[in-house]
């Protein structure tokens, strides 16, 4: 970089590894390698992913051959955009002590929307070496607060004392020591005076609430929330004059009876706090679902005499089985397939690689990771679509290719744009039905919504079975 003045390395011994955070979910290792190779010789890049879903965790690591290249990359690429998201780059901290103890960490709020991460870091750099600086954003817009971490606690204290209550772009800054969420929640638990009360009968009044809660201290306010027509919404709020009284009321009245219902009494929370809790619960539930899905094996080609006990015994050597189920028809007869769930995705993978094709009561099993119906349909749609594209491309490139003529598959028995070729029937059951379609028509059908291929296949079966076919799956 022209005119670049090299600074001394802030960490002895010299470091070559950078942490790159706040990445766009679409960023790939190749993207990281290409961007960072522009400022130095990259040894290795790693993008961290969820072990179950494979989704990007939105951070990674870039290793350079020399500390000078790593330093140059941090100075030139920190707070720059990659696929629309601003990267946050810092030295890789292999010792987790700094992260866990919160040494040198500050919280800054009441920031003007014009203050971004790069500008905030430039303002605080004069107090010491900043390891990380980030202004929180949502949809590309500042949320009005941010975080700064110094390499030393003394630098953080100096910045706090100098910058707290100062004006920046006409707004008074609030600067304080950063507290983890658990620490903030613990502090809030000690200080709250407002209570949220729900599960109230319609005939409960504010006076009833006040009388019920005043046994535990001085109630400064009691209100029941109502709709636009004045009808009670079944919840309200009670405020005490001291945190001690509020905690005593929660302990005594949560679950107590008022009228005909049992009350829920807890600390009143702000909307943002409730949303954070719901978001965490949803992410936890989503993670559990993904893990459960990756831990379940779909087993096909089962003998009709195989039951759940036999199925479980066959897979038991691969890990702890949480469930084994044979799918049955309305008469209780096996449909020839089932599902086996393990306690972890690793055990399911072991079963898949070990037992796929194994014999159980004279029949070879076919195994796969279980998928929901919508996922299977999407996969089949993509498969047909890719095959059609490839065939269409081949016909364009090679005039002699069979599918080059859009009408090559149309014959005198064509019905509604498709023909029915039935394979031999054994014991009265159809072994296979083939739909022959021109490539152009297949592409049109695949791109239609809802997908009409299902109706075509069902009609084929209806014609073949004399109207006895009930539903195509």
Coordinates of C-alpha atoms in Angstrom, one line a residue:
X1 CA 0.0 0.0 0.0
X2 CA 1.6 3.3 -1.1
X3 CA 2.7 5.5 1.7
X4 CA 2.0 2.9 4.4
X5 CA 3.9 3.4 7.6
X6 CA 4.6 0.2 9.5
X7 CA 3.7 0.3 13.2
X8 CA 5.5 -1.8 15.8
X9 CA 3.6 -5.0 16.7
X10 CA 1.5 -4.6 19.8
X11 CA 2.0 -8.3 21.0
X12 CA 5.3 -10.0 21.7
X13 CA 6.0 -12.6 20.4
X14 CA 4.7 -11.6 16.9
X15 CA 1.3 -12.9 15.9
X16 CA 0.2 -14.1 12.5
X17 CA -3.4 -15.1 13.2
X18 CA -6.4 -12.8 12.9
X19 CA -10.0 -13.3 14.1
X20 CA -12.6 -12.1 11.6
X21 CA -16.1 -11.6 13.0
X22 CA -19.5 -10.2 12.0
X23 CA -19.4 -11.9 8.6
X24 CA -22.3 -12.2 6.2
X25 CA -23.7 -15.7 6.3
X26 CA -23.0 -16.1 2.5
X27 CA -19.2 -15.5 3.0
X28 CA -17.1 -18.6 2.1
X29 CA -13.5 -19.6 2.9
X30 CA -12.7 -18.7 -0.7
X31 CA -14.0 -15.2 -0.2
X32 CA -11.9 -14.7 2.9
X33 CA -8.8 -16.1 1.1
X34 CA -9.2 -13.8 -1.9
X35 CA -9.8 -10.6 0.2
X36 CA -7.0 -11.1 2.6
X37 CA -4.5 -12.3 -0.1
X38 CA -4.7 -8.8 -1.6
X39 CA -2.7 -7.4 1.4
X40 CA -0.4 -10.3 2.2
X41 CA 0.6 -14.0 1.7
X42 CA -2.1 -16.1 3.4
X43 CA -1.1 -19.5 4.9
X44 CA -4.6 -20.7 5.8
X45 CA -8.2 -19.6 6.4
X46 CA -11.0 -21.3 8.4
X47 CA -14.7 -20.4 8.5
X48 CA -16.4 -21.8 11.6
X49 CA -19.7 -23.7 11.1
X50 CA -22.4 -25.2 13.2
X51 CA -21.5 -28.9 13.8
X52 CA -25.1 -30.0 13.3
X53 CA -26.6 -27.8 10.6
X54 CA -23.4 -26.8 8.8
X55 CA -24.5 -23.1 8.7
X56 CA -21.9 -20.4 9.0
X57 CA -21.3 -19.1 12.6
X58 CA -20.3 -15.8 10.9
X59 CA -16.7 -15.7 12.1
X60 CA -13.4 -17.3 11.1
X61 CA -9.7 -17.1 11.3
X62 CA -7.0 -16.0 8.8
X63 CA -3.4 -17.1 9.2
X64 CA -0.6 -15.3 7.5
X65 CA 3.0 -16.3 6.9
X66 CA 4.4 -13.1 8.5
X67 CA 3.3 -10.8 11.3
X68 CA 3.8 -7.8 9.1
X69 CA 1.2 -9.1 6.6
X70 CA -1.2 -9.8 9.5
X71 CA -0.8 -6.3 10.9
X72 CA -1.2 -4.8 7.4
X73 CA -4.4 -6.8 6.9
X74 CA -5.9 -5.7 10.3
X75 CA -5.1 -2.0 9.6
X76 CA -6.4 -1.9 6.0
X77 CA -9.3 -4.4 6.2
X78 CA -10.8 -3.8 9.7
X79 CA -14.3 -2.3 9.5
X80 CA -14.4 -2.7 5.7
X81 CA -17.4 -4.4 4.0
X82 CA -17.5 -8.0 2.6
X83 CA -20.7 -8.9 0.9
X84 CA -22.5 -6.0 2.4
X85 CA -21.4 -6.6 6.1
X86 CA -18.7 -4.8 7.9
X87 CA -15.9 -7.1 9.2
X88 CA -14.6 -6.8 12.7
X89 CA -10.9 -7.9 12.8
X90 CA -8.8 -8.5 15.9
X91 CA -5.8 -10.5 16.9
X92 CA -6.6 -14.1 17.6
X93 CA -6.8 -14.7 21.4
X94 CA -5.9 -18.3 22.1
X95 CA -6.0 -17.6 25.8
X96 CA -9.7 -17.3 26.7
X97 CA -8.9 -15.5 30.0
X98 CA -9.2 -12.0 28.5
X99 CA -12.6 -12.8 26.9
X100 CA -14.0 -14.5 30.0
X101 CA -12.8 -12.0 32.6
X102 CA -13.9 -8.9 30.6
X103 CA -10.6 -7.1 31.3
X104 CA -10.4 -3.8 29.4
X105 CA -14.0 -4.0 28.1
X106 CA -16.2 -0.9 27.9
X107 CA -19.9 -0.3 27.0
X108 CA -20.7 2.9 25.2
X109 CA -24.3 4.1 24.5
X110 CA -26.2 7.2 23.3
X111 CA -24.2 7.2 20.1
X112 CA -25.2 9.4 17.2
X113 CA -26.3 7.4 14.1
X114 CA -23.4 8.8 12.2
X115 CA -20.9 7.1 14.5
X116 CA -19.7 3.8 13.0
X117 CA -17.2 1.2 14.3
X118 CA -14.2 2.7 12.6
X119 CA -14.9 6.2 13.9
X120 CA -15.6 5.0 17.4
X121 CA -12.3 3.2 17.4
X122 CA -10.4 6.2 16.1
X123 CA -11.8 8.3 19.0
X124 CA -10.8 5.8 21.7
X125 CA -7.4 4.8 20.2
X126 CA -5.7 7.6 22.0
X127 CA -6.2 5.9 25.4
X128 CA -4.3 2.7 24.5
X129 CA -4.3 -0.3 22.2
X130 CA -7.8 -1.4 21.2
X131 CA -8.3 -5.1 20.6
X132 CA -11.8 -4.8 19.3
X133 CA -14.4 -2.1 18.6
X134 CA -18.0 -2.6 17.4
X135 CA -21.1 -0.5 17.0
X136 CA -24.2 -2.6 17.2
X137 CA -26.2 -2.5 14.0
X138 CA -29.6 -3.8 12.8
X139 CA -30.4 -3.9 9.1
X140 CA -27.3 -1.8 8.4
X141 CA -28.3 1.0 10.9
X142 CA -26.7 1.9 14.2
X143 CA -28.6 0.8 17.3
X144 CA -26.9 3.7 19.3
X145 CA -24.5 1.6 21.4
X146 CA -21.2 -0.2 21.1
X147 CA -18.4 -2.0 22.7
X148 CA -14.6 -1.4 23.0
X149 CA -12.0 -3.7 24.4
X150 CA -8.5 -2.5 25.4
X151 CA -5.5 -4.7 25.9
X152 CA -5.0 -3.3 29.5
X153 CA -7.5 -2.4 32.2
X154 CA -5.7 0.9 32.9
X155 CA -6.4 2.0 29.4
X156 CA -10.1 1.2 29.7
X157 CA -10.3 3.1 33.0
X158 CA -8.6 6.1 31.5
X159 CA -11.0 6.1 28.6
X160 CA -14.0 5.7 30.9
X161 CA -13.0 8.6 33.1
X162 CA -12.2 10.8 30.1
X163 CA -15.2 10.1 27.8
X164 CA -18.1 9.5 30.1
X165 CA -20.7 12.4 30.0
X166 CA -18.8 14.1 27.1
X167 CA -20.5 15.4 24.0
X168 CA -20.1 13.6 20.7
X169 CA -22.1 15.0 17.7
X170 CA -24.3 16.8 20.2
X171 CA -25.1 13.7 22.3
X172 CA -23.9 13.0 25.8
X173 CA -22.0 9.7 25.9
X174 CA -22.6 7.1 28.5
X175 CA -19.5 5.0 29.1
X176 CA -19.3 2.2 31.7
X177 CA -17.6 -1.1 32.3
X178 CA -19.1 -3.9 30.2
X179 CA -21.2 -6.4 32.1
X180 CA -22.1 -9.8 30.7
X181 CA -25.8 -10.6 30.3
X182 CA -25.8 -12.9 33.3
X183 CA -24.3 -10.1 35.4
X184 CA -26.8 -7.6 34.1
X185 CA -29.7 -9.9 34.8
X186 CA -28.4 -10.6 38.3
X187 CA -28.1 -6.9 38.9
X188 CA -31.7 -6.4 37.6
X189 CA -33.0 -9.2 39.8
X190 CA -31.7 -7.3 42.8
X191 CA -33.1 -3.9 41.9
X192 CA -36.5 -4.4 40.4
X193 CA -39.6 -2.8 41.9
X194 CA -42.1 -3.3 39.1
X195 CA -44.0 -6.6 38.9
X196 CA -45.9 -8.2 36.0
X197 CA -49.1 -10.0 37.0
X198 CA -51.0 -12.2 34.5
X199 CA -53.9 -14.7 34.5
X200 CA -56.3 -12.3 36.0
X201 CA -60.1 -12.9 36.1
X202 CA -62.2 -10.3 34.2
X203 CA -63.9 -9.1 37.3
X204 CA -60.6 -8.3 39.2
X205 CA -60.1 -4.6 39.8
X206 CA -57.1 -2.4 40.6
X207 CA -58.3 -2.2 44.2
X208 CA -58.2 -6.1 44.3
X209 CA -54.6 -6.1 43.1
X210 CA -53.6 -3.4 45.5
X211 CA -55.2 -5.2 48.5
X212 CA -53.6 -8.5 47.5
X213 CA -50.1 -7.1 47.1
X214 CA -50.1 -4.5 49.9
X215 CA -49.5 -7.2 52.5
X216 CA -45.9 -7.3 51.4
X217 CA -45.1 -3.6 51.4
X218 CA -46.1 -0.2 50.1
X219 CA -47.8 -0.4 46.7
X220 CA -47.1 2.8 44.8
X221 CA -49.2 1.8 41.7
X222 CA -51.4 -1.0 40.5
X223 CA -52.9 -1.1 37.0
X224 CA -54.8 -3.6 34.9
X225 CA -54.3 -3.3 31.1
X226 CA -57.4 -2.9 29.0
X227 CA -58.3 -3.0 25.3
X228 CA -59.7 -0.2 23.2
X229 CA -63.2 -1.0 24.4
X230 CA -62.2 -0.9 28.1
X231 CA -62.3 -4.7 28.6
X232 CA -59.5 -6.2 30.8
X233 CA -56.8 -8.1 28.9
X234 CA -56.1 -10.4 31.8
X235 CA -52.8 -8.9 33.0
X236 CA -51.4 -5.9 34.8
X237 CA -48.6 -4.3 36.7
X238 CA -47.9 -3.6 40.4
X239 CA -45.1 -1.2 41.6
X240 CA -43.5 -1.3 45.1
X241 CA -41.5 1.3 46.8
X242 CA -38.5 -1.0 47.4
X243 CA -36.8 -4.0 45.7
X244 CA -37.0 -6.0 48.9
X245 CA -40.8 -5.7 49.0
X246 CA -41.1 -6.6 45.3
X247 CA -39.0 -9.7 45.8
X248 CA -41.1 -10.8 48.8
X249 CA -44.3 -10.4 46.8
X250 CA -42.9 -12.5 43.9
X251 CA -41.9 -15.3 46.2
X252 CA -45.2 -15.4 48.0
X253 CA -47.8 -14.7 45.3
X254 CA -46.4 -16.4 42.2
X255 CA -48.8 -19.3 41.8
X256 CA -51.2 -18.0 44.4
X257 CA -54.9 -17.9 43.8
X258 CA -56.8 -14.7 43.1
X259 CA -60.5 -15.2 42.2
X260 CA -60.7 -18.4 40.3
X261 CA -57.2 -18.5 38.7
X262 CA -53.6 -19.0 39.8
X263 CA -51.5 -15.9 39.3
X264 CA -48.2 -15.6 37.5
X265 CA -46.1 -12.9 39.2
X266 CA -42.6 -12.0 38.0
X267 CA -40.3 -9.1 37.4
X268 CA -41.6 -6.7 34.7
X269 CA -39.4 -6.8 31.6
X270 CA -38.8 -4.4 28.8
X271 CA -39.9 -5.4 25.3
X272 CA -36.3 -5.8 24.1
X273 CA -35.5 -8.1 27.1
X274 CA -38.5 -10.2 26.4
X275 CA -37.6 -10.5 22.7
X276 CA -34.1 -11.6 23.6
X277 CA -35.4 -14.3 25.8
X278 CA -37.8 -15.5 23.1
X279 CA -35.1 -15.4 20.5
X280 CA -32.8 -17.5 22.7
X281 CA -35.6 -20.0 23.4
X282 CA -36.3 -20.2 19.7
X283 CA -32.7 -20.7 18.8
X284 CA -32.4 -23.4 21.4
X285 CA -35.5 -25.2 20.1
X286 CA -34.3 -24.8 16.5
X287 CA -30.9 -26.3 17.4
X288 CA -32.6 -29.2 19.2
X289 CA -34.8 -29.9 16.1
X290 CA -31.8 -29.8 13.8
X291 CA -29.9 -32.1 16.0
X292 CA -32.9 -34.5 16.3
X293 CA -33.3 -34.5 12.5
X294 CA -29.7 -35.3 11.9
X295 CA -29.9 -38.1 14.5
X296 CA -32.7 -40.0 12.8
X297 CA -32.2 -42.7 10.2
X298 CA -34.8 -43.7 7.6
X299 CA -34.8 -47.5 7.1
X300 CA -36.3 -49.0 3.9
X301 CA -36.8 -52.5 2.5
X302 CA -37.8 -54.1 5.8
X303 CA -39.2 -57.5 5.9
X304 CA -42.9 -57.5 6.9
X305 CA -42.2 -59.6 10.0
X306 CA -39.6 -57.1 11.4
X307 CA -41.0 -55.3 14.5
X308 CA -39.6 -52.5 16.7
X309 CA -37.6 -54.8 19.0
X310 CA -35.9 -56.6 16.0
X311 CA -35.2 -53.2 14.4
X312 CA -33.7 -51.7 17.6
X313 CA -31.6 -54.8 18.2
X314 CA -30.1 -54.6 14.7
X315 CA -28.9 -51.0 15.3
X316 CA -28.0 -51.1 18.9
X317 CA -24.3 -51.6 18.3
X318 CA -24.0 -48.2 16.7
X319 CA -25.0 -46.1 19.8
X320 CA -27.8 -45.3 22.2
X321 CA -31.2 -45.6 20.5
X322 CA -33.9 -43.2 21.7
X323 CA -36.6 -44.5 19.4
X324 CA -37.3 -47.2 16.9
X325 CA -40.6 -47.2 14.9
X326 CA -42.0 -49.3 12.1
X327 CA -44.6 -47.5 10.0
X328 CA -47.8 -49.5 9.6
X329 CA -51.0 -49.3 7.6
X330 CA -54.6 -49.0 9.0
X331 CA -54.7 -52.8 9.5
X332 CA -51.5 -52.8 11.6
X333 CA -49.3 -54.4 8.8
X334 CA -45.8 -53.1 8.3
X335 CA -45.3 -50.8 5.3
X336 CA -41.7 -52.0 4.9
X337 CA -40.0 -48.9 6.3
X338 CA -39.3 -47.2 9.6
X339 CA -37.2 -44.8 11.6
X340 CA -34.4 -45.2 14.2
X341 CA -33.4 -42.2 16.3
X342 CA -30.0 -42.0 18.1
X343 CA -28.9 -39.8 20.9
X344 CA -26.4 -37.9 18.6
X345 CA -25.8 -37.2 15.0
X346 CA -22.4 -39.0 15.2
X347 CA -24.1 -42.2 16.2
X348 CA -26.6 -41.9 13.3
X349 CA -23.7 -41.3 10.9
X350 CA -22.0 -44.4 12.2
X351 CA -25.1 -46.5 11.6
X352 CA -25.5 -45.1 8.1
X353 CA -22.0 -46.0 7.1
X354 CA -21.9 -49.3 9.0
X355 CA -25.3 -50.8 8.3
X356 CA -26.4 -49.4 4.9
X357 CA -26.9 -52.5 2.7
X358 CA -26.7 -54.9 5.7
X359 CA -29.1 -57.9 5.7
X360 CA -32.0 -58.2 8.2
X361 CA -34.1 -61.3 7.9
X362 CA -33.0 -61.9 4.3
X363 CA -33.5 -58.4 3.0
X364 CA -30.8 -55.8 2.3
X365 CA -31.6 -52.5 4.1
X366 CA -31.4 -49.1 2.5
X367 CA -30.6 -46.3 4.9
X368 CA -30.6 -42.5 4.8
X369 CA -30.8 -39.5 7.0
X370 CA -34.5 -38.8 7.7
X371 CA -36.1 -35.9 5.9
X372 CA -39.4 -34.1 6.1
X373 CA -41.8 -34.5 3.2
X374 CA -41.3 -30.9 2.1
X375 CA -37.5 -31.4 2.1
X376 CA -37.8 -34.6 0.0
X377 CA -40.1 -32.9 -2.5
X378 CA -37.6 -30.0 -2.7
X379 CA -34.7 -32.3 -3.3
X380 CA -36.6 -34.2 -6.0
X381 CA -37.6 -31.0 -7.6
X382 CA -34.0 -29.8 -7.7
X383 CA -32.9 -33.2 -9.0
X384 CA -35.4 -33.2 -11.9
X385 CA -34.7 -29.6 -12.7
X386 CA -30.9 -30.1 -12.9
X387 CA -31.4 -33.2 -15.0
X388 CA -33.7 -31.3 -17.4
X389 CA -31.2 -28.4 -17.7
X390 CA -28.3 -30.8 -18.4
X391 CA -30.4 -32.7 -21.0
X392 CA -31.5 -29.4 -22.6
X393 CA -27.9 -28.2 -22.7
X394 CA -26.7 -31.4 -24.2
X395 CA -29.3 -31.3 -26.9
X396 CA -28.3 -27.8 -27.8
X397 CA -24.6 -28.7 -28.0
X398 CA -25.1 -32.0 -29.8
X399 CA -27.8 -32.0 -32.5
X400 CA -27.9 -35.8 -32.5
X401 CA -28.7 -36.0 -28.8
X402 CA -32.2 -37.7 -28.3
X403 CA -33.8 -34.8 -26.5
X404 CA -32.8 -32.2 -29.1
X405 CA -36.2 -32.5 -30.8
X406 CA -38.8 -31.2 -28.3
X407 CA -41.4 -33.5 -29.8
X408 CA -39.2 -36.6 -29.8
X409 CA -41.1 -38.1 -26.9
X410 CA -44.5 -37.4 -28.2
X411 CA -46.4 -40.3 -29.7
X412 CA -50.0 -41.2 -30.7
X413 CA -50.9 -42.3 -27.2
X414 CA -50.0 -38.9 -25.8
X415 CA -52.5 -37.6 -23.3
X416 CA -52.5 -34.0 -21.9
X417 CA -48.9 -33.6 -23.0
X418 CA -47.5 -36.8 -21.5
X419 CA -47.5 -40.5 -22.3
X420 CA -47.8 -43.5 -20.1
X421 CA -45.4 -46.4 -20.4
X422 CA -46.1 -49.1 -17.9
X423 CA -43.5 -51.7 -17.0
X424 CA -44.6 -55.4 -16.6
X425 CA -47.0 -56.1 -13.8
X426 CA -46.2 -58.8 -11.2
X427 CA -48.9 -60.2 -8.9
X428 CA -51.2 -57.5 -9.9
X429 CA -49.0 -54.6 -8.7
X430 CA -47.3 -52.0 -10.9
X431 CA -43.5 -52.1 -10.6
X432 CA -42.8 -48.9 -12.4
X433 CA -44.5 -46.1 -14.2
X434 CA -42.6 -43.8 -16.6
X435 CA -43.7 -40.4 -17.6
X436 CA -42.2 -39.2 -20.9
X437 CA -42.2 -35.5 -21.3
X438 CA -40.6 -33.0 -23.8
X439 CA -37.8 -31.1 -22.1
X440 CA -39.5 -27.8 -22.7
X441 CA -42.7 -29.0 -21.1
X442 CA -40.8 -30.5 -18.1
X443 CA -39.0 -27.2 -17.5
X444 CA -42.3 -25.4 -17.6
X445 CA -44.0 -27.8 -15.2
X446 CA -41.1 -27.7 -12.7
X447 CA -41.2 -23.9 -12.7
X448 CA -45.0 -23.8 -12.1
X449 CA -46.5 -23.3 -8.7
X450 CA -48.1 -25.4 -7.4
X451 CA -46.1 -28.1 -9.1
X452 CA -48.5 -30.0 -11.5
X453 CA -46.2 -33.1 -11.8
X454 CA -47.9 -34.6 -8.8
X455 CA -51.3 -34.5 -10.5
X456 CA -49.8 -36.0 -13.7
X457 CA -48.3 -38.9 -11.8
X458 CA -51.5 -39.5 -9.8
X459 CA -53.5 -39.5 -13.1
X460 CA -51.1 -42.0 -14.6
X461 CA -51.6 -44.3 -11.6
X462 CA -55.3 -43.9 -11.7
X463 CA -55.4 -44.9 -15.4
X464 CA -53.1 -47.8 -14.7
X465 CA -55.0 -49.1 -11.7
X466 CA -58.5 -48.6 -13.0
X467 CA -59.2 -45.8 -10.6
X468 CA -58.2 -47.7 -7.5
X469 CA -55.2 -45.6 -6.6
X470 CA -55.9 -43.3 -3.7
X471 CA -53.0 -40.9 -3.3
X472 CA -49.4 -40.5 -4.7
X473 CA -46.7 -40.2 -2.2

